[in-house]
Amino acid sequence: MAKHFVLIALFLFISSTYALQKATKPFTGTDDLFDFVLKGDHEIYVLFFFNSKDMSASGNQELSEHVGHERQELAETLQTFGDNVFYAEVDTGRGDFNEATQALSLSSENLKTYPATIVLDDSNGIWITGPNEAYIAKQRIEVLLKDPFNSTFF
């Protein structure tokens, strides 16, 4: 019995050390989002952008499916990086993110057909949209983890 408890405790400890770091509360706008991203020094941030208003619009079931699928794939992929990556979801339908989307060159039109994943390090990054977002994000994160100053990242 004691051995099982020790094994369970060890498993929980190891699992928690590899947990993905997530934003603790939803963002209300650009200021909250920028505060979150700019606080880290040489940290890797993955931001998942979508618009819940577009998802709930009549006849837009396909967008909801894309968001759900890409969110799940991204969550599974990012778990492999543990606490080396900070993850946050940005629902542009629930706040004023115009300044953020402009700064990231992300059009609201893009979000009407697919979510977008942004990978950032020190305010430099790339946005990815369309099928296989998680796979492409994983490749970019691996490059950044090996060499944070790698100019071929972009």
PDB file of C-alpha atoms in Angstrom:
ATOM      1  CA  MET A   1       0.000   0.000   0.000  1.00  0.00           C
ATOM      2  CA  ALA A   2       2.761   2.444   0.922  1.00  0.00           C
ATOM      3  CA  LYS A   3       4.612   1.624  -2.314  1.00  0.00           C
ATOM      4  CA  HIS A   4       1.515   2.440  -4.343  1.00  0.00           C
ATOM      5  CA  PHE A   5       1.100   5.766  -2.569  1.00  0.00           C
ATOM      6  CA  VAL A   6       4.741   6.663  -3.216  1.00  0.00           C
ATOM      7  CA  LEU A   7       4.408   5.708  -6.899  1.00  0.00           C
ATOM      8  CA  ILE A   8       1.221   7.743  -7.282  1.00  0.00           C
ATOM      9  CA  ALA A   9       2.796  10.752  -5.540  1.00  0.00           C
ATOM     10  CA  LEU A  10       5.886  10.479  -7.752  1.00  0.00           C
ATOM     11  CA  PHE A  11       3.726  10.235 -10.884  1.00  0.00           C
ATOM     12  CA  LEU A  12       1.719  13.321  -9.882  1.00  0.00           C
ATOM     13  CA  PHE A  13       4.911  15.266  -9.168  1.00  0.00           C
ATOM     14  CA  ILE A  14       6.460  14.329 -12.517  1.00  0.00           C
ATOM     15  CA  SER A  15       3.203  15.080 -14.349  1.00  0.00           C
ATOM     16  CA  SER A  16       2.975  18.516 -12.786  1.00  0.00           C
ATOM     17  CA  THR A  17       6.547  19.393 -13.772  1.00  0.00           C
ATOM     18  CA  TYR A  18       5.678  18.743 -17.410  1.00  0.00           C
ATOM     19  CA  ALA A  19       2.412  20.639 -17.350  1.00  0.00           C
ATOM     20  CA  LEU A  20       1.806  23.244 -19.995  1.00  0.00           C
ATOM     21  CA  GLN A  21       1.702  26.774 -18.630  1.00  0.00           C
ATOM     22  CA  LYS A  22      -1.624  28.397 -19.457  1.00  0.00           C
ATOM     23  CA  ALA A  23      -3.076  31.838 -18.979  1.00  0.00           C
ATOM     24  CA  THR A  24      -5.179  31.788 -15.832  1.00  0.00           C
ATOM     25  CA  LYS A  25      -7.987  34.077 -16.978  1.00  0.00           C
ATOM     26  CA  PRO A  26      -9.556  35.108 -20.273  1.00  0.00           C
ATOM     27  CA  PHE A  27      -8.236  38.261 -21.869  1.00  0.00           C
ATOM     28  CA  THR A  28     -10.596  41.230 -22.111  1.00  0.00           C
ATOM     29  CA  GLY A  29      -8.640  43.095 -24.755  1.00  0.00           C
ATOM     30  CA  THR A  30      -5.312  44.000 -26.263  1.00  0.00           C
ATOM     31  CA  ASP A  31      -3.863  45.449 -23.044  1.00  0.00           C
ATOM     32  CA  ASP A  32      -4.400  42.202 -21.102  1.00  0.00           C
ATOM     33  CA  LEU A  33      -2.957  40.166 -23.944  1.00  0.00           C
ATOM     34  CA  PHE A  34       0.133  42.367 -24.350  1.00  0.00           C
ATOM     35  CA  ASP A  35       0.721  42.363 -20.576  1.00  0.00           C
ATOM     36  CA  PHE A  36       0.731  38.563 -20.657  1.00  0.00           C
ATOM     37  CA  VAL A  37       3.076  38.254 -23.636  1.00  0.00           C
ATOM     38  CA  LEU A  38       5.491  41.064 -22.802  1.00  0.00           C
ATOM     39  CA  LYS A  39       6.167  39.915 -19.250  1.00  0.00           C
ATOM     40  CA  GLY A  40       8.421  37.052 -20.348  1.00  0.00           C
ATOM     41  CA  ASP A  41      12.070  37.308 -21.251  1.00  0.00           C
ATOM     42  CA  HIS A  42      12.953  34.740 -23.909  1.00  0.00           C
ATOM     43  CA  GLU A  43       9.754  32.839 -23.250  1.00  0.00           C
ATOM     44  CA  ILE A  44       7.837  31.062 -25.984  1.00  0.00           C
ATOM     45  CA  TYR A  45       4.171  31.969 -26.230  1.00  0.00           C
ATOM     46  CA  VAL A  46       1.558  30.155 -28.266  1.00  0.00           C
ATOM     47  CA  LEU A  47      -1.640  32.118 -28.760  1.00  0.00           C
ATOM     48  CA  PHE A  48      -4.723  30.463 -30.222  1.00  0.00           C
ATOM     49  CA  PHE A  49      -6.976  33.078 -31.846  1.00  0.00           C
ATOM     50  CA  PHE A  50     -10.622  32.445 -32.737  1.00  0.00           C
ATOM     51  CA  ASN A  51     -13.892  34.353 -32.788  1.00  0.00           C
ATOM     52  CA  SER A  52     -16.770  32.773 -30.860  1.00  0.00           C
ATOM     53  CA  LYS A  53     -19.268  35.151 -32.484  1.00  0.00           C
ATOM     54  CA  ASP A  54     -18.313  33.886 -35.932  1.00  0.00           C
ATOM     55  CA  MET A  55     -18.525  30.306 -34.645  1.00  0.00           C
ATOM     56  CA  SER A  56     -22.065  30.789 -33.365  1.00  0.00           C
ATOM     57  CA  ALA A  57     -23.276  32.536 -36.523  1.00  0.00           C
ATOM     58  CA  SER A  58     -25.946  30.701 -38.449  1.00  0.00           C
ATOM     59  CA  GLY A  59     -24.543  28.184 -40.904  1.00  0.00           C
ATOM     60  CA  ASN A  60     -20.996  28.283 -39.568  1.00  0.00           C
ATOM     61  CA  GLN A  61     -20.739  24.755 -38.183  1.00  0.00           C
ATOM     62  CA  GLU A  62     -17.588  24.168 -40.220  1.00  0.00           C
ATOM     63  CA  LEU A  63     -15.713  26.938 -38.371  1.00  0.00           C
ATOM     64  CA  SER A  64     -16.749  25.450 -35.009  1.00  0.00           C
ATOM     65  CA  GLU A  65     -15.415  22.089 -36.139  1.00  0.00           C
ATOM     66  CA  HIS A  66     -12.124  23.629 -37.294  1.00  0.00           C
ATOM     67  CA  VAL A  67     -11.675  25.475 -33.993  1.00  0.00           C
ATOM     68  CA  GLY A  68     -12.455  22.359 -31.950  1.00  0.00           C
ATOM     69  CA  HIS A  69     -10.137  20.163 -33.989  1.00  0.00           C
ATOM     70  CA  GLU A  70      -7.204  22.586 -34.058  1.00  0.00           C
ATOM     71  CA  ARG A  71      -7.608  23.359 -30.333  1.00  0.00           C
ATOM     72  CA  GLN A  72      -7.448  19.655 -29.480  1.00  0.00           C
ATOM     73  CA  GLU A  73      -4.477  18.989 -31.777  1.00  0.00           C
ATOM     74  CA  LEU A  74      -2.618  21.992 -30.387  1.00  0.00           C
ATOM     75  CA  ALA A  75      -3.270  20.997 -26.761  1.00  0.00           C
ATOM     76  CA  GLU A  76      -1.959  17.476 -27.393  1.00  0.00           C
ATOM     77  CA  THR A  77       1.092  18.774 -29.248  1.00  0.00           C
ATOM     78  CA  LEU A  78       1.993  21.428 -26.689  1.00  0.00           C
ATOM     79  CA  GLN A  79       1.883  18.960 -23.787  1.00  0.00           C
ATOM     80  CA  THR A  80       5.175  17.539 -25.085  1.00  0.00           C
ATOM     81  CA  PHE A  81       6.926  20.848 -24.351  1.00  0.00           C
ATOM     82  CA  GLY A  82       5.912  21.082 -20.702  1.00  0.00           C
ATOM     83  CA  ASP A  83       6.535  24.400 -19.021  1.00  0.00           C
ATOM     84  CA  ASN A  84       8.823  25.617 -21.817  1.00  0.00           C
ATOM     85  CA  VAL A  85       5.769  27.096 -23.535  1.00  0.00           C
ATOM     86  CA  PHE A  86       3.067  29.490 -22.359  1.00  0.00           C
ATOM     87  CA  TYR A  87      -0.328  28.920 -23.953  1.00  0.00           C
ATOM     88  CA  ALA A  88      -3.350  31.182 -24.124  1.00  0.00           C
ATOM     89  CA  GLU A  89      -6.578  31.316 -26.063  1.00  0.00           C
ATOM     90  CA  VAL A  90      -7.756  34.640 -27.424  1.00  0.00           C
ATOM     91  CA  ASP A  91     -11.441  34.919 -28.263  1.00  0.00           C
ATOM     92  CA  THR A  92     -11.647  38.049 -30.401  1.00  0.00           C
ATOM     93  CA  GLY A  93     -15.434  37.875 -30.147  1.00  0.00           C
ATOM     94  CA  ARG A  94     -15.286  38.674 -26.425  1.00  0.00           C
ATOM     95  CA  GLY A  95     -13.198  41.795 -26.209  1.00  0.00           C
ATOM     96  CA  ASP A  96     -11.460  44.532 -28.136  1.00  0.00           C
ATOM     97  CA  PHE A  97      -8.468  42.913 -29.812  1.00  0.00           C
ATOM     98  CA  ASN A  98      -8.264  45.200 -32.860  1.00  0.00           C
ATOM     99  CA  GLU A  99      -4.888  46.621 -31.856  1.00  0.00           C
ATOM    100  CA  ALA A 100      -3.484  43.127 -31.201  1.00  0.00           C
ATOM    101  CA  THR A 101      -4.738  41.654 -34.462  1.00  0.00           C
ATOM    102  CA  GLN A 102      -3.361  44.660 -36.369  1.00  0.00           C
ATOM    103  CA  ALA A 103       0.034  44.345 -34.636  1.00  0.00           C
ATOM    104  CA  LEU A 104       0.102  40.658 -35.579  1.00  0.00           C
ATOM    105  CA  SER A 105      -1.119  41.329 -39.138  1.00  0.00           C
ATOM    106  CA  LEU A 106      -4.022  38.997 -38.438  1.00  0.00           C
ATOM    107  CA  SER A 107      -7.187  39.860 -40.313  1.00  0.00           C
ATOM    108  CA  SER A 108     -10.589  39.236 -38.776  1.00  0.00           C
ATOM    109  CA  GLU A 109     -11.503  37.791 -42.173  1.00  0.00           C
ATOM    110  CA  ASN A 110      -8.944  35.020 -41.619  1.00  0.00           C
ATOM    111  CA  LEU A 111     -10.708  33.993 -38.426  1.00  0.00           C
ATOM    112  CA  LYS A 112     -14.034  33.543 -40.224  1.00  0.00           C
ATOM    113  CA  THR A 113     -12.816  30.335 -41.859  1.00  0.00           C
ATOM    114  CA  TYR A 114     -10.104  29.008 -39.524  1.00  0.00           C
ATOM    115  CA  PRO A 115      -8.576  29.801 -36.145  1.00  0.00           C
ATOM    116  CA  ALA A 116      -5.021  31.137 -36.087  1.00  0.00           C
ATOM    117  CA  THR A 117      -2.077  30.047 -33.988  1.00  0.00           C
ATOM    118  CA  ILE A 118       0.627  32.574 -33.152  1.00  0.00           C
ATOM    119  CA  VAL A 119       4.070  31.439 -31.948  1.00  0.00           C
ATOM    120  CA  LEU A 120       6.046  34.268 -30.312  1.00  0.00           C
ATOM    121  CA  ASP A 121       9.417  34.730 -28.671  1.00  0.00           C
ATOM    122  CA  ASP A 122      10.554  38.197 -27.582  1.00  0.00           C
ATOM    123  CA  SER A 123       7.787  39.865 -29.608  1.00  0.00           C
ATOM    124  CA  ASN A 124       8.896  38.176 -32.822  1.00  0.00           C
ATOM    125  CA  GLY A 125       6.829  35.416 -34.255  1.00  0.00           C
ATOM    126  CA  ILE A 126       4.768  33.817 -36.922  1.00  0.00           C
ATOM    127  CA  TRP A 127       1.067  33.209 -37.353  1.00  0.00           C
ATOM    128  CA  ILE A 128      -0.273  29.992 -38.774  1.00  0.00           C
ATOM    129  CA  THR A 129      -3.765  29.332 -40.048  1.00  0.00           C
ATOM    130  CA  GLY A 130      -5.363  26.417 -41.831  1.00  0.00           C
ATOM    131  CA  PRO A 131      -5.019  22.669 -41.503  1.00  0.00           C
ATOM    132  CA  ASN A 132      -2.045  21.318 -39.541  1.00  0.00           C
ATOM    133  CA  GLU A 133      -1.567  24.380 -37.347  1.00  0.00           C
ATOM    134  CA  ALA A 134      -0.341  22.224 -34.461  1.00  0.00           C
ATOM    135  CA  TYR A 135       2.222  20.408 -36.593  1.00  0.00           C
ATOM    136  CA  ILE A 136       3.680  23.642 -37.971  1.00  0.00           C
ATOM    137  CA  ALA A 137       3.655  25.267 -34.511  1.00  0.00           C
ATOM    138  CA  LYS A 138       5.531  22.259 -33.114  1.00  0.00           C
ATOM    139  CA  GLN A 139       8.242  22.626 -35.755  1.00  0.00           C
ATOM    140  CA  ARG A 140       8.664  26.321 -34.958  1.00  0.00           C
ATOM    141  CA  ILE A 141       8.784  25.721 -31.195  1.00  0.00           C
ATOM    142  CA  GLU A 142      11.440  23.031 -31.621  1.00  0.00           C
ATOM    143  CA  VAL A 143      13.592  25.491 -33.574  1.00  0.00           C
ATOM    144  CA  LEU A 144      13.187  28.138 -30.857  1.00  0.00           C
ATOM    145  CA  LEU A 145      14.017  25.701 -28.053  1.00  0.00           C
ATOM    146  CA  LYS A 146      17.237  24.661 -29.784  1.00  0.00           C
ATOM    147  CA  ASP A 147      18.299  28.199 -30.648  1.00  0.00           C
ATOM    148  CA  PRO A 148      16.150  31.128 -29.431  1.00  0.00           C
ATOM    149  CA  PHE A 149      18.031  33.541 -31.686  1.00  0.00           C
ATOM    150  CA  ASN A 150      17.607  31.452 -34.831  1.00  0.00           C
ATOM    151  CA  SER A 151      16.848  33.758 -37.717  1.00  0.00           C
ATOM    152  CA  THR A 152      15.499  30.907 -39.846  1.00  0.00           C
ATOM    153  CA  PHE A 153      12.510  30.654 -37.503  1.00  0.00           C
ATOM    154  CA  PHE A 154      10.706  33.340 -39.450  1.00  0.00           C
TER     155      PHE A 154
END
